[in-house]
């Protein structure tokens, strides 16, 4: 009896405070109290307002699958690379460069072996002075020989865009050092050999630029193409990529700190 009195008192208090919260004819006071709670909750649960759909909670609960899917929506995932725009050059992998350089390297090795044999024969006949003159004459003719080789059918010209000290330590065999500051000159942007290797994009001849890692030559390669060198390529991975993939095409043994 005491509990029922308390329930009736509570219901009367609720009805006095909220006259529309407890409809008439619900049944027992306990049932009316339960229906009151249910009706209150139903009135409070409203449809989300689209004006505030973009608002997020301020509490950071950490990474979860929903956040990752929202972040990478429309992409290939977290390892996707942003597509580069306004690039007019092409890229070549170290192993592809190795295959293209193989005939030139074999020709160079045969010529070098012939020079050594001729020098050793001169040593036996005429002494060190005659041999030194032969070797120096061969060295003086190397630049003109590279131009002649280009005209004779060599297909790849590599330009090393690192510092001259790094180039002197080691470089891709047959590569020529090229200072990117020459692009800012009013004339003589390119070495003479380059014009013998110039050709259409996708042709037989390649002009390959490389630096330490292959990531800093986009602007320079675009400048080459815009100035008429359409067959410009950038070596993927740069000098480091050659050291890892095909170190045997280097002019000197692999340095300890390339």
mmCIF file with all atom_site columns, C-alpha atoms in Angstrom, residues 72-158:
data_model
loop_
_atom_site.group_PDB
_atom_site.id
_atom_site.type_symbol
_atom_site.label_atom_id
_atom_site.label_alt_id
_atom_site.label_comp_id
_atom_site.label_asym_id
_atom_site.label_entity_id
_atom_site.label_seq_id
_atom_site.pdbx_PDB_ins_code
_atom_site.Cartn_x
_atom_site.Cartn_y
_atom_site.Cartn_z
_atom_site.occupancy
_atom_site.B_iso_or_equiv
_atom_site.pdbx_formal_charge
_atom_site.auth_seq_id
_atom_site.auth_comp_id
_atom_site.auth_asym_id
_atom_site.auth_atom_id
_atom_site.pdbx_PDB_model_num
ATOM 1  C CA . UNK A 1 72  ? 41.557  7.115  -49.159 1.00 0.00 ? 72  UNK A CA 1
ATOM 2  C CA . UNK A 1 73  ? 38.153  7.212  -50.846 1.00 0.00 ? 73  UNK A CA 1
ATOM 3  C CA . UNK A 1 74  ? 38.564  7.321  -54.614 1.00 0.00 ? 74  UNK A CA 1
ATOM 4  C CA . UNK A 1 75  ? 42.256  6.279  -54.532 1.00 0.00 ? 75  UNK A CA 1
ATOM 5  C CA . UNK A 1 76  ? 44.155  2.993  -54.693 1.00 0.00 ? 76  UNK A CA 1
ATOM 6  C CA . UNK A 1 77  ? 44.897  2.958  -50.978 1.00 0.00 ? 77  UNK A CA 1
ATOM 7  C CA . UNK A 1 78  ? 47.548  4.284  -48.587 1.00 0.00 ? 78  UNK A CA 1
ATOM 8  C CA . UNK A 1 79  ? 50.407  3.298  -50.941 1.00 0.00 ? 79  UNK A CA 1
ATOM 9  C CA . UNK A 1 80  ? 48.946  5.108  -53.938 1.00 0.00 ? 80  UNK A CA 1
ATOM 10 C CA . UNK A 1 81  ? 51.110  7.790  -55.517 1.00 0.00 ? 81  UNK A CA 1
ATOM 11 C CA . UNK A 1 82  ? 49.721  11.098 -56.594 1.00 0.00 ? 82  UNK A CA 1
ATOM 12 C CA . UNK A 1 83  ? 49.588  11.291 -60.368 1.00 0.00 ? 83  UNK A CA 1
ATOM 13 C CA . UNK A 1 84  ? 52.097  13.754 -61.674 1.00 0.00 ? 84  UNK A CA 1
ATOM 14 C CA . UNK A 1 85  ? 50.835  16.380 -64.079 1.00 0.00 ? 85  UNK A CA 1
ATOM 15 C CA . UNK A 1 86  ? 52.614  18.427 -66.727 1.00 0.00 ? 86  UNK A CA 1
ATOM 16 C CA . UNK A 1 87  ? 55.452  15.937 -67.229 1.00 0.00 ? 87  UNK A CA 1
ATOM 17 C CA . UNK A 1 88  ? 56.600  15.790 -70.837 1.00 0.00 ? 88  UNK A CA 1
ATOM 18 C CA . UNK A 1 89  ? 59.486  13.350 -70.401 1.00 0.00 ? 89  UNK A CA 1
ATOM 19 C CA . UNK A 1 90  ? 59.549  9.591  -69.840 1.00 0.00 ? 90  UNK A CA 1
ATOM 20 C CA . UNK A 1 91  ? 61.190  7.373  -67.241 1.00 0.00 ? 91  UNK A CA 1
ATOM 21 C CA . UNK A 1 92  ? 63.460  4.391  -67.688 1.00 0.00 ? 92  UNK A CA 1
ATOM 22 C CA . UNK A 1 93  ? 64.329  1.682  -65.159 1.00 0.00 ? 93  UNK A CA 1
ATOM 23 C CA . UNK A 1 94  ? 67.947  0.745  -64.362 1.00 0.00 ? 94  UNK A CA 1
ATOM 24 C CA . UNK A 1 95  ? 67.583  -2.766 -65.819 1.00 0.00 ? 95  UNK A CA 1
ATOM 25 C CA . UNK A 1 96  ? 66.160  -1.370 -69.060 1.00 0.00 ? 96  UNK A CA 1
ATOM 26 C CA . UNK A 1 97  ? 69.073  1.062  -69.251 1.00 0.00 ? 97  UNK A CA 1
ATOM 27 C CA . UNK A 1 98  ? 71.468  -1.841 -68.719 1.00 0.00 ? 98  UNK A CA 1
ATOM 28 C CA . UNK A 1 99  ? 70.003  -3.691 -71.704 1.00 0.00 ? 99  UNK A CA 1
ATOM 29 C CA . UNK A 1 100 ? 70.264  -0.593 -73.885 1.00 0.00 ? 100 UNK A CA 1
ATOM 30 C CA . UNK A 1 101 ? 73.875  0.059  -72.826 1.00 0.00 ? 101 UNK A CA 1
ATOM 31 C CA . UNK A 1 102 ? 75.104  -3.530 -73.273 1.00 0.00 ? 102 UNK A CA 1
ATOM 32 C CA . UNK A 1 103 ? 76.156  -3.201 -76.958 1.00 0.00 ? 103 UNK A CA 1
ATOM 33 C CA . UNK A 1 104 ? 77.911  0.118  -76.342 1.00 0.00 ? 104 UNK A CA 1
ATOM 34 C CA . UNK A 1 105 ? 79.769  -1.265 -73.317 1.00 0.00 ? 105 UNK A CA 1
ATOM 35 C CA . UNK A 1 106 ? 80.960  -4.299 -75.283 1.00 0.00 ? 106 UNK A CA 1
ATOM 36 C CA . UNK A 1 107 ? 82.233  -2.047 -78.072 1.00 0.00 ? 107 UNK A CA 1
ATOM 37 C CA . UNK A 1 108 ? 83.971  0.206  -75.560 1.00 0.00 ? 108 UNK A CA 1
ATOM 38 C CA . UNK A 1 109 ? 85.643  -2.746 -73.845 1.00 0.00 ? 109 UNK A CA 1
ATOM 39 C CA . UNK A 1 110 ? 86.953  -4.116 -77.131 1.00 0.00 ? 110 UNK A CA 1
ATOM 40 C CA . UNK A 1 111 ? 88.424  -0.739 -78.115 1.00 0.00 ? 111 UNK A CA 1
ATOM 41 C CA . UNK A 1 112 ? 89.975  -0.296 -74.667 1.00 0.00 ? 112 UNK A CA 1
ATOM 42 C CA . UNK A 1 113 ? 91.515  -3.775 -74.801 1.00 0.00 ? 113 UNK A CA 1
ATOM 43 C CA . UNK A 1 114 ? 92.976  -2.982 -78.222 1.00 0.00 ? 114 UNK A CA 1
ATOM 44 C CA . UNK A 1 115 ? 94.521  0.244  -76.860 1.00 0.00 ? 115 UNK A CA 1
ATOM 45 C CA . UNK A 1 116 ? 96.084  -1.667 -73.961 1.00 0.00 ? 116 UNK A CA 1
ATOM 46 C CA . UNK A 1 117 ? 97.507  -4.294 -76.284 1.00 0.00 ? 117 UNK A CA 1
ATOM 47 C CA . UNK A 1 118 ? 98.971  -1.592 -78.527 1.00 0.00 ? 118 UNK A CA 1
ATOM 48 C CA . UNK A 1 119 ? 100.467 0.210  -75.517 1.00 0.00 ? 119 UNK A CA 1
ATOM 49 C CA . UNK A 1 120 ? 102.018 -2.978 -74.142 1.00 0.00 ? 120 UNK A CA 1
ATOM 50 C CA . UNK A 1 121 ? 103.540 -3.744 -77.556 1.00 0.00 ? 121 UNK A CA 1
ATOM 51 C CA . UNK A 1 122 ? 104.988 -0.230 -77.671 1.00 0.00 ? 122 UNK A CA 1
ATOM 52 C CA . UNK A 1 123 ? 106.441 -0.731 -74.185 1.00 0.00 ? 123 UNK A CA 1
ATOM 53 C CA . UNK A 1 124 ? 108.313 -3.798 -75.377 1.00 0.00 ? 124 UNK A CA 1
ATOM 54 C CA . UNK A 1 125 ? 109.607 -2.071 -78.507 1.00 0.00 ? 125 UNK A CA 1
ATOM 55 C CA . UNK A 1 126 ? 110.124 1.602  -77.827 1.00 0.00 ? 126 UNK A CA 1
ATOM 56 C CA . UNK A 1 127 ? 109.909 2.130  -74.074 1.00 0.00 ? 127 UNK A CA 1
ATOM 57 C CA . UNK A 1 128 ? 107.539 3.988  -71.765 1.00 0.00 ? 128 UNK A CA 1
ATOM 58 C CA . UNK A 1 129 ? 107.603 7.282  -73.670 1.00 0.00 ? 129 UNK A CA 1
ATOM 59 C CA . UNK A 1 130 ? 106.125 5.739  -76.821 1.00 0.00 ? 130 UNK A CA 1
ATOM 60 C CA . UNK A 1 131 ? 103.434 3.952  -74.820 1.00 0.00 ? 131 UNK A CA 1
ATOM 61 C CA . UNK A 1 132 ? 102.548 7.137  -72.956 1.00 0.00 ? 132 UNK A CA 1
ATOM 62 C CA . UNK A 1 133 ? 102.166 9.034  -76.216 1.00 0.00 ? 133 UNK A CA 1
ATOM 63 C CA . UNK A 1 134 ? 99.802  6.356  -77.549 1.00 0.00 ? 134 UNK A CA 1
ATOM 64 C CA . UNK A 1 135 ? 97.657  6.415  -74.409 1.00 0.00 ? 135 UNK A CA 1
ATOM 65 C CA . UNK A 1 136 ? 97.538  10.234 -74.304 1.00 0.00 ? 136 UNK A CA 1
ATOM 66 C CA . UNK A 1 137 ? 96.596  10.353 -77.976 1.00 0.00 ? 137 UNK A CA 1
ATOM 67 C CA . UNK A 1 138 ? 93.743  7.912  -77.299 1.00 0.00 ? 138 UNK A CA 1
ATOM 68 C CA . UNK A 1 139 ? 92.551  10.036 -74.385 1.00 0.00 ? 139 UNK A CA 1
ATOM 69 C CA . UNK A 1 140 ? 92.586  13.215 -76.490 1.00 0.00 ? 140 UNK A CA 1
ATOM 70 C CA . UNK A 1 141 ? 90.519  11.509 -79.143 1.00 0.00 ? 141 UNK A CA 1
ATOM 71 C CA . UNK A 1 142 ? 87.887  10.190 -76.712 1.00 0.00 ? 142 UNK A CA 1
ATOM 72 C CA . UNK A 1 143 ? 85.557  13.176 -77.086 1.00 0.00 ? 143 UNK A CA 1
ATOM 73 C CA . UNK A 1 144 ? 85.567  13.113 -80.869 1.00 0.00 ? 144 UNK A CA 1
ATOM 74 C CA . UNK A 1 145 ? 85.249  9.337  -80.711 1.00 0.00 ? 145 UNK A CA 1
ATOM 75 C CA . UNK A 1 146 ? 82.041  9.650  -78.688 1.00 0.00 ? 146 UNK A CA 1
ATOM 76 C CA . UNK A 1 147 ? 80.584  11.902 -81.380 1.00 0.00 ? 147 UNK A CA 1
ATOM 77 C CA . UNK A 1 148 ? 81.677  9.454  -84.049 1.00 0.00 ? 148 UNK A CA 1
ATOM 78 C CA . UNK A 1 149 ? 80.151  6.596  -82.060 1.00 0.00 ? 149 UNK A CA 1
ATOM 79 C CA . UNK A 1 150 ? 76.868  8.472  -81.940 1.00 0.00 ? 150 UNK A CA 1
ATOM 80 C CA . UNK A 1 151 ? 76.944  8.918  -85.675 1.00 0.00 ? 151 UNK A CA 1
ATOM 81 C CA . UNK A 1 152 ? 77.887  5.252  -86.123 1.00 0.00 ? 152 UNK A CA 1
ATOM 82 C CA . UNK A 1 153 ? 74.895  3.926  -84.190 1.00 0.00 ? 153 UNK A CA 1
ATOM 83 C CA . UNK A 1 154 ? 75.282  4.350  -80.427 1.00 0.00 ? 154 UNK A CA 1
ATOM 84 C CA . UNK A 1 155 ? 71.779  4.757  -79.042 1.00 0.00 ? 155 UNK A CA 1
ATOM 85 C CA . UNK A 1 156 ? 72.098  6.069  -75.472 1.00 0.00 ? 156 UNK A CA 1
ATOM 86 C CA . UNK A 1 157 ? 73.651  9.218  -74.018 1.00 0.00 ? 157 UNK A CA 1
ATOM 87 C CA . UNK A 1 158 ? 73.640  9.446  -70.213 1.00 0.00 ? 158 UNK A CA 1
#
